[in-house]
Short mmCIF file of C-alpha atoms in Angstrom, two decimals:
data_model
loop_
_atom_site.label_atom_id
_atom_site.label_comp_id
_atom_site.label_asym_id
_atom_site.label_seq_id
_atom_site.Cartn_x
_atom_site.Cartn_y
_atom_site.Cartn_z
CA UNK A 1 0.00 0.00 0.00
CA UNK A 2 1.22 3.47 -0.71
CA UNK A 3 -0.08 6.99 -0.55
CA UNK A 4 -0.30 8.26 -4.11
CA UNK A 5 -1.69 11.72 -3.72
CA UNK A 6 0.41 14.67 -4.77
CA UNK A 7 2.06 16.61 -2.00
CA UNK A 8 4.57 19.45 -1.84
CA UNK A 9 8.15 18.33 -2.28
CA UNK A 10 10.19 18.31 0.92
CA UNK A 11 13.55 20.00 0.48
CA UNK A 12 16.55 17.72 0.99
CA UNK A 13 18.57 17.91 4.17
CA UNK A 14 21.42 20.39 4.04
CA UNK A 15 24.92 20.46 5.41
CA UNK A 16 26.05 23.36 7.64
CA UNK A 17 27.34 25.08 4.52
CA UNK A 18 23.94 24.84 2.89
CA UNK A 19 24.84 22.19 0.30
CA UNK A 20 22.31 19.35 -0.07
CA UNK A 21 23.22 16.11 1.68
CA UNK A 22 22.26 12.99 -0.26
CA UNK A 23 23.13 10.00 1.89
CA UNK A 24 21.45 6.68 1.08
CA UNK A 25 19.19 8.30 -1.55
CA UNK A 26 17.48 4.97 -2.26
CA UNK A 27 15.90 5.13 1.20
CA UNK A 28 14.56 8.67 0.94
CA UNK A 29 11.07 7.58 -0.09
CA UNK A 30 10.90 4.40 1.98
CA UNK A 31 7.75 5.33 3.90
CA UNK A 32 5.84 3.47 6.62
CA UNK A 33 3.52 2.08 3.93
CA UNK A 34 6.21 -0.53 3.19
CA UNK A 35 5.30 -2.35 6.41
CA UNK A 36 2.18 -3.53 4.58
CA UNK A 37 4.39 -6.09 2.82
CA UNK A 38 5.34 -7.56 6.20
CA UNK A 39 1.71 -7.71 7.31
CA UNK A 40 0.61 -9.30 4.06
CA UNK A 41 3.32 -11.95 4.26
CA UNK A 42 2.82 -12.84 7.92
CA UNK A 43 -0.96 -13.25 7.52
CA UNK A 44 -0.40 -15.88 4.82
CA UNK A 45 1.35 -18.04 7.43
CA UNK A 46 -1.10 -17.37 10.27
CA UNK A 47 -4.26 -17.78 8.19
CA UNK A 48 -2.97 -20.96 6.57
CA UNK A 49 -2.25 -22.55 9.95
CA UNK A 50 -5.88 -22.02 11.00
CA UNK A 51 -7.48 -23.69 7.98
CA UNK A 52 -9.51 -26.86 8.68
CA UNK A 53 -7.70 -28.76 5.89
CA UNK A 54 -3.92 -29.09 5.89
CA UNK A 55 -2.56 -30.73 2.70
CA UNK A 56 0.87 -32.44 2.79
CA UNK A 57 3.72 -29.97 2.87
CA UNK A 58 1.50 -27.13 4.07
CA UNK A 59 3.31 -26.66 7.37
CA UNK A 60 6.70 -26.53 5.69
CA UNK A 61 5.47 -23.90 3.24
CA UNK A 62 3.94 -21.84 6.04
CA UNK A 63 7.18 -21.99 8.01
CA UNK A 64 9.06 -20.60 5.02
CA UNK A 65 6.54 -17.78 4.66
CA UNK A 66 6.79 -16.98 8.39
CA UNK A 67 10.59 -16.87 8.17
CA UNK A 68 10.31 -14.55 5.17
CA UNK A 69 7.99 -12.21 7.09
CA UNK A 70 10.43 -12.10 10.01
CA UNK A 71 13.30 -11.35 7.64
CA UNK A 72 11.29 -8.60 5.93
CA UNK A 73 10.47 -7.07 9.31
CA UNK A 74 14.12 -6.98 10.34
CA UNK A 75 15.20 -5.45 7.03
CA UNK A 76 12.47 -2.81 7.06
CA UNK A 77 13.05 -1.84 10.69
CA UNK A 78 16.73 -1.30 9.87
CA UNK A 79 15.98 0.56 6.65
CA UNK A 80 13.41 2.79 8.34
CA UNK A 81 15.87 3.60 11.13
CA UNK A 82 18.38 4.67 8.47
CA UNK A 83 15.63 6.65 6.75
CA UNK A 84 15.01 8.61 9.95
CA UNK A 85 18.74 9.09 10.50
CA UNK A 86 19.60 10.31 7.00
CA UNK A 87 16.32 11.76 5.72
CA UNK A 88 14.75 13.25 8.81
CA UNK A 89 13.13 16.03 6.79
CA UNK A 90 11.30 13.49 4.61
CA UNK A 91 10.33 11.41 7.65
CA UNK A 92 8.83 14.48 9.34
CA UNK A 93 7.13 15.35 6.09
CA UNK A 94 5.47 11.93 6.07
CA UNK A 95 4.08 12.55 9.55
CA UNK A 96 2.68 15.90 8.46
CA UNK A 97 1.16 14.44 5.29
CA UNK A 98 -2.47 13.37 5.71
CA UNK A 99 -2.08 10.70 3.02
CA UNK A 100 1.02 9.08 4.57
CA UNK A 101 0.69 9.50 8.36
CA UNK A 102 -2.07 6.83 8.74
CA UNK A 103 0.41 4.22 7.50
CA UNK A 104 2.20 4.42 10.85
CA UNK A 105 -0.50 2.00 11.95
CA UNK A 106 1.16 -0.51 9.60
CA UNK A 107 4.30 -0.47 11.74
CA UNK A 108 2.31 -1.67 14.74
CA UNK A 109 0.44 -4.27 12.73
CA UNK A 110 3.66 -5.59 11.16
CA UNK A 111 5.18 -6.15 14.61
CA UNK A 112 2.02 -7.84 15.85
CA UNK A 113 1.53 -9.97 12.72
CA UNK A 114 5.06 -11.37 12.81
CA UNK A 115 4.81 -11.98 16.55
CA UNK A 116 1.56 -13.89 16.14
CA UNK A 117 2.93 -15.90 13.21
CA UNK A 118 5.99 -16.77 15.30
CA UNK A 119 3.80 -18.29 18.00
CA UNK A 120 1.37 -20.02 15.64
CA UNK A 121 3.80 -21.29 13.00
CA UNK A 122 7.37 -20.63 14.13
CA UNK A 123 7.07 -22.47 17.44
CA UNK A 124 7.46 -25.81 15.62
CA UNK A 125 10.87 -24.67 14.44
CA UNK A 126 12.34 -22.54 17.24
CA UNK A 127 10.44 -24.12 20.14
CA UNK A 128 7.47 -22.92 22.14
CA UNK A 129 9.50 -21.12 24.80
CA UNK A 130 11.47 -19.05 22.28
CA UNK A 131 8.34 -18.36 20.23
CA UNK A 132 6.50 -17.08 23.30
CA UNK A 133 9.43 -14.82 24.18
CA UNK A 134 9.58 -13.37 20.65
CA UNK A 135 5.83 -12.91 20.48
CA UNK A 136 5.73 -11.25 23.89
CA UNK A 137 8.34 -8.68 22.83
CA UNK A 138 6.71 -7.98 19.47
CA UNK A 139 3.20 -7.96 20.94
CA UNK A 140 4.21 -5.41 23.59
CA UNK A 141 6.02 -3.20 21.09
CA UNK A 142 3.22 -3.49 18.54
CA UNK A 143 0.46 -2.77 21.05
CA UNK A 144 2.19 0.31 22.45
CA UNK A 145 2.92 1.56 18.93
CA UNK A 146 -0.63 0.81 17.82
CA UNK A 147 -2.27 2.69 20.68
CA UNK A 148 0.07 5.64 20.13
CA UNK A 149 -0.79 5.66 16.41
CA UNK A 150 -4.52 5.41 17.18
CA UNK A 151 -4.23 8.58 19.26
CA UNK A 152 -1.47 10.53 17.51
CA UNK A 153 -2.61 10.21 13.89
CA UNK A 154 -6.20 11.41 14.53
CA UNK A 155 -4.70 14.19 16.68
CA UNK A 156 -2.52 15.28 13.75
CA UNK A 157 -5.51 15.05 11.42
CA UNK A 158 -7.48 17.36 13.68
CA UNK A 159 -4.73 19.87 14.48
CA UNK A 160 -2.39 19.82 11.44
CA UNK A 161 -3.68 17.86 8.45
CA UNK A 162 -7.35 18.90 8.46
CA UNK A 163 -8.12 16.95 5.28
CA UNK A 164 -11.43 17.72 3.53
CA UNK A 165 -14.15 15.08 3.67
CA UNK A 166 -13.73 14.69 -0.08
CA UNK A 167 -10.34 13.08 0.70
CA UNK A 168 -11.82 10.47 3.06
CA UNK A 169 -10.12 7.16 2.31
CA UNK A 170 -10.03 3.62 3.75
CA UNK A 171 -6.41 4.45 4.60
CA UNK A 172 -7.82 6.49 7.50
CA UNK A 173 -8.78 3.18 9.14
CA UNK A 174 -5.20 1.96 9.50
CA UNK A 175 -4.30 3.67 12.83
CA UNK A 176 -7.52 2.63 14.58
CA UNK A 177 -7.39 -0.95 13.29
CA UNK A 178 -3.96 -1.60 14.82
CA UNK A 179 -5.32 -2.14 18.38
CA UNK A 180 -7.78 -4.69 16.95
CA UNK A 181 -4.82 -6.76 15.77
CA UNK A 182 -3.57 -6.72 19.37
CA UNK A 183 -7.02 -7.81 20.54
CA UNK A 184 -6.95 -10.73 18.12
CA UNK A 185 -3.39 -11.91 18.79
CA UNK A 186 -3.04 -11.12 22.49
CA UNK A 187 -5.28 -14.02 23.59
CA UNK A 188 -2.75 -16.43 22.06
CA UNK A 189 -0.35 -15.44 24.84
CA UNK A 190 -2.86 -15.89 27.67
CA UNK A 191 -2.26 -19.66 28.20
CA UNK A 192 1.49 -19.04 28.44
CA UNK A 193 1.21 -16.57 31.33
CA UNK A 194 1.01 -17.56 35.01
CA UNK A 195 -2.53 -18.40 36.08
CA UNK A 196 -4.48 -15.75 37.95
CA UNK A 197 -4.21 -11.99 37.70
CA UNK A 198 -1.77 -11.86 34.77
CA UNK A 199 -3.95 -13.97 32.50
CA UNK A 200 -7.10 -12.07 33.42
CA UNK A 201 -5.38 -8.71 33.01
CA UNK A 202 -4.16 -9.51 29.51
CA UNK A 203 -7.54 -10.92 28.52
CA UNK A 204 -9.49 -7.87 29.70
CA UNK A 205 -6.91 -5.48 28.23
CA UNK A 206 -7.38 -7.20 24.87
CA UNK A 207 -11.12 -6.79 25.25
CA UNK A 208 -10.59 -3.10 25.92
CA UNK A 209 -8.42 -2.83 22.81
CA UNK A 210 -11.24 -4.51 20.90
CA UNK A 211 -13.65 -1.77 21.98
CA UNK A 212 -11.13 1.00 21.30
CA UNK A 213 -10.60 -0.18 17.75
CA UNK A 214 -14.19 -1.15 16.98
CA UNK A 215 -15.66 2.21 17.98
CA UNK A 216 -12.86 4.06 16.20
CA UNK A 217 -13.56 2.12 13.00
CA UNK A 218 -17.29 2.76 13.32
CA UNK A 219 -16.54 6.49 13.40
CA UNK A 220 -14.36 6.30 10.28
CA UNK A 221 -16.43 3.94 8.13
CA UNK A 222 -19.36 6.34 7.52
CA UNK A 223 -16.88 8.91 6.20
CA UNK A 224 -15.42 6.37 3.77
CA UNK A 225 -18.80 5.12 2.55
CA UNK A 226 -20.17 8.67 2.29
CA UNK A 227 -17.18 9.71 0.22
CA UNK A 228 -17.78 6.81 -2.19
CA UNK A 229 -21.50 7.45 -2.54
CA UNK A 230 -21.17 11.19 -3.09
CA UNK A 231 -17.77 11.45 -4.78
CA UNK A 232 -17.65 8.32 -6.92
CA UNK A 233 -14.88 5.73 -7.21
CA UNK A 234 -11.40 6.62 -5.96
CA UNK A 235 -8.49 7.31 -8.27
CA UNK A 236 -7.43 4.19 -10.16
CA UNK A 237 -4.20 3.70 -8.21
CA UNK A 238 -6.07 3.97 -4.90
CA UNK A 239 -8.82 1.46 -5.79
CA UNK A 240 -7.08 -1.49 -4.03
CA UNK A 241 -7.27 0.45 -0.74
CA UNK A 242 -11.01 -0.27 -0.72
CA UNK A 243 -10.08 -3.74 0.53
CA UNK A 244 -8.77 -2.14 3.73
CA UNK A 245 -12.36 -1.93 4.97
CA UNK A 246 -12.28 -5.72 5.31
CA UNK A 247 -9.53 -5.36 7.92
CA UNK A 248 -11.62 -4.22 10.91
CA UNK A 249 -14.42 -6.62 9.90
CA UNK A 250 -12.31 -9.76 9.67
CA UNK A 251 -9.96 -8.82 12.50
CA UNK A 252 -12.78 -8.06 14.94
CA UNK A 253 -14.45 -11.39 14.12
CA UNK A 254 -11.11 -13.12 14.73
CA UNK A 255 -10.69 -11.18 17.97
CA UNK A 256 -14.02 -12.21 19.51
CA UNK A 257 -13.29 -15.83 18.65
CA UNK A 258 -9.79 -15.76 20.15
CA UNK A 259 -11.04 -13.93 23.25
CA UNK A 260 -13.70 -16.60 23.74
CA UNK A 261 -11.10 -19.36 23.38
CA UNK A 262 -8.75 -17.73 25.89
CA UNK A 263 -11.54 -16.98 28.39
CA UNK A 264 -12.17 -20.65 29.17
CA UNK A 265 -10.86 -21.32 32.67
CA UNK A 266 -9.51 -17.77 33.02
CA UNK A 267 -12.66 -15.80 33.89
CA UNK A 268 -15.79 -16.93 35.78
CA UNK A 269 -18.14 -19.24 33.93
CA UNK A 270 -20.90 -16.71 33.11
CA UNK A 271 -18.35 -14.35 31.55
CA UNK A 272 -16.68 -17.12 29.60
CA UNK A 273 -20.09 -18.21 28.29
CA UNK A 274 -20.86 -14.62 27.32
CA UNK A 275 -17.59 -14.39 25.41
CA UNK A 276 -18.46 -17.58 23.50
CA UNK A 277 -21.97 -16.35 22.69
CA UNK A 278 -20.67 -13.00 21.50
CA UNK A 279 -18.20 -14.72 19.16
CA UNK A 280 -21.11 -16.12 17.14
CA UNK A 281 -23.69 -13.36 17.56
CA UNK A 282 -21.14 -10.75 16.50
CA UNK A 283 -19.07 -12.70 14.00
CA UNK A 284 -21.80 -14.02 11.71
CA UNK A 285 -23.47 -10.64 10.91
CA UNK A 286 -20.11 -8.90 10.53
CA UNK A 287 -18.91 -11.55 8.09
CA UNK A 288 -22.14 -11.02 6.19
CA UNK A 289 -21.28 -7.35 5.77
CA UNK A 290 -17.72 -8.34 4.83
CA UNK A 291 -19.17 -10.45 1.99
CA UNK A 292 -21.14 -7.44 0.78
CA UNK A 293 -18.08 -5.19 0.89
CA UNK A 294 -15.91 -7.80 -0.80
CA UNK A 295 -18.37 -7.89 -3.69
CA UNK A 296 -18.53 -4.09 -3.96
CA UNK A 297 -14.76 -3.58 -3.68
CA UNK A 298 -14.10 -6.46 -6.09
CA UNK A 299 -16.42 -4.95 -8.69
CA UNK A 300 -14.71 -1.57 -8.39
CA UNK A 301 -11.29 -3.21 -8.77
CA UNK A 302 -12.44 -4.99 -11.95
CA UNK A 303 -13.70 -1.63 -13.21
CA UNK A 304 -10.33 -0.04 -12.43
CA UNK A 305 -8.42 -2.85 -14.16
CA UNK A 306 -10.46 -2.30 -17.31
CA UNK A 307 -9.50 1.37 -17.15
CA UNK A 308 -5.79 0.70 -16.91
CA UNK A 309 -5.02 0.09 -13.22
CA UNK A 310 -1.34 -0.80 -12.99
CA UNK A 311 0.68 -2.32 -10.19
CA UNK A 312 1.72 -0.20 -7.21
CA UNK A 313 2.30 -0.82 -3.52
CA UNK A 314 -1.43 -0.33 -2.95
CA UNK A 315 -1.82 -3.90 -4.21
CA UNK A 316 -0.62 -5.10 -0.80
CA UNK A 317 -4.06 -3.98 0.33
CA UNK A 318 -5.39 -7.19 -1.21
CA UNK A 319 -3.48 -9.33 1.31
CA UNK A 320 -3.76 -8.58 5.03
CA UNK A 321 -7.46 -7.54 5.07
CA UNK A 322 -8.44 -10.69 3.17
CA UNK A 323 -6.30 -12.74 5.56
CA UNK A 324 -8.21 -11.40 8.56
CA UNK A 325 -11.45 -12.57 6.96
CA UNK A 326 -9.91 -16.02 6.50
CA UNK A 327 -9.05 -16.25 10.20
CA UNK A 328 -12.47 -14.89 11.15
CA UNK A 329 -14.31 -17.43 9.00
CA UNK A 330 -12.09 -20.27 10.22
CA UNK A 331 -12.90 -19.28 13.80
CA UNK A 332 -16.64 -19.31 13.07
CA UNK A 333 -16.27 -22.69 11.37
CA UNK A 334 -14.58 -24.27 14.38
CA UNK A 335 -17.09 -22.71 16.79
CA UNK A 336 -20.29 -23.56 14.90
CA UNK A 337 -19.20 -26.72 13.09
CA UNK A 338 -20.69 -25.42 9.83
CA UNK A 339 -18.82 -26.52 6.71
CA UNK A 340 -19.99 -23.37 4.95
CA UNK A 341 -17.57 -21.25 6.98
CA UNK A 342 -14.74 -23.72 6.38
CA UNK A 343 -15.33 -23.65 2.62
CA UNK A 344 -15.51 -19.86 2.60
CA UNK A 345 -12.27 -19.61 4.58
CA UNK A 346 -10.50 -21.99 2.20
CA UNK A 347 -11.72 -20.13 -0.88
CA UNK A 348 -10.63 -16.77 0.52
CA UNK A 349 -7.26 -18.23 1.46
CA UNK A 350 -6.70 -19.23 -2.17
CA UNK A 351 -7.49 -15.62 -3.13
CA UNK A 352 -5.08 -14.40 -0.43
CA UNK A 353 -2.22 -16.56 -1.69
CA UNK A 354 -2.80 -15.45 -5.28
CA UNK A 355 -2.85 -11.77 -4.26
CA UNK A 356 0.30 -12.25 -2.16
CA UNK A 357 2.19 -13.86 -5.03
CA UNK A 358 1.21 -11.03 -7.40
CA UNK A 359 2.17 -8.37 -4.84
CA UNK A 360 5.51 -10.07 -4.12
CA UNK A 361 6.35 -10.42 -7.80
CA UNK A 362 5.39 -6.85 -8.64
CA UNK A 363 7.30 -5.39 -5.71
CA UNK A 364 10.42 -7.48 -6.34
CA UNK A 365 10.45 -6.60 -10.04
CA UNK A 366 10.26 -2.89 -9.32
CA UNK A 367 12.89 -3.08 -6.60
CA UNK A 368 15.30 -4.79 -8.99
CA UNK A 369 14.67 -2.24 -11.74
CA UNK A 370 15.00 0.69 -9.33
CA UNK A 371 11.42 1.90 -9.77
CA UNK A 372 10.83 1.43 -6.03
CA UNK A 373 11.09 3.04 -3.56
CA UNK A 374 9.68 6.04 -5.37
CA UNK A 375 8.06 9.34 -4.38
CA UNK A 376 4.25 9.58 -4.51
CA UNK A 377 2.92 10.27 -7.99
#
C-alpha cells in the first residue's frame, strides 16, 4: 500500500554550509507504507495454519513464509531507522502528510503480525519457549505503537492535516485498526502466562483494545462510505485500498473468537459463556457485511483494471485484510461446526495466496529495476 496523492516536495537535508546532503538516496522515499508487505506476508502463514484442511507440505510452506515475514520485518526496521537518520526532513514530512501518516498504523500491525505468526507457526521450528518470548516482545512493542498511532494520527488530522471530507479514504482506518490486531493476537499469549491476575489482566486489556478499535472504526467507516456514494470511485491507483475496509471486519471477528477461546478457565463461567456467545452473535453478521463489501470492492477493482489500473504498492491492500477474513471465517467454522464457513475460509485463502504472489512479484520486479522506492505520484 502506498499513498499516491500529490504533495509538496520536501527540500533535501542540508549540510552546515547549505549544500544538499544525499546520503542513502534509495531510502529517501521508503515510507511506513512498506510495512504492509510484512503484514501481508505474515498473515499468509497465520491464516494458513488455521485452515480446517492441511494438505501435505502445508506446514513446511507456512514456516518458510513466516521466516520470510520475520526477515522482511528486520530489514524494514533497519531501513526505516536509516531513513530517519539520513532523511529526517522526509520522515517528518510523512508525519505531516495526511495521506502518509495513517500508515504508521502498519508499523504496529507488522510487529504484531510477525509476533503472532511466530507463536502459531514458528514455534514448531524454534520451540514454544522461544516463540513465546519473541511474540511477547513484538506484541508489547506493537500494542504500544498501535495505541500511540490510534491517538497521535487522529490528533494530527485534527490539528495539522485537516483533510477535507472529499479526501476520506479507507487508509484512514489503519491507525484505529492496529489495536484490533492486538485484541486478536493477544489471547494467544494468555495460556502461556502464570494463572491468575496476569492472565485475566491480559484478557481484559485485549477486550478493551477490541472496543477502542471497533468504535474508532465505526466512526471512520461512515466517512469512507459517504465519500464513495457522493464522490464516486477513488483514483485508479487507490482502488485497491477499498479492501482495507475488510480489515476491521475480519480482525474483529477473529478477535471475539480468540477472546472466547482464551476466556475458558480464566474468567468466571458466566463471563466465559458470554464471550463464547458473542463470538457467534457478533461474528456471523459482521462476516455477512464483509461479503457485501468484498463484492462491492471487487467490482470496483475490476472496473479499475479495465481502465488501466497498474501495479503499485497499494496492491498489498489485497493481502492482510483478506487474511483477517480467512481467520475470522475459520474461527466461526470451528465454533459452529458449519462446513460453509470452512469452505468460505478456504476459498478466501486461495485468493489471499494469489494476491500475495502477485504483490511479491510486482514489488520485487520494481525493486530490482530501481522503480521502487519512489516518491508519490
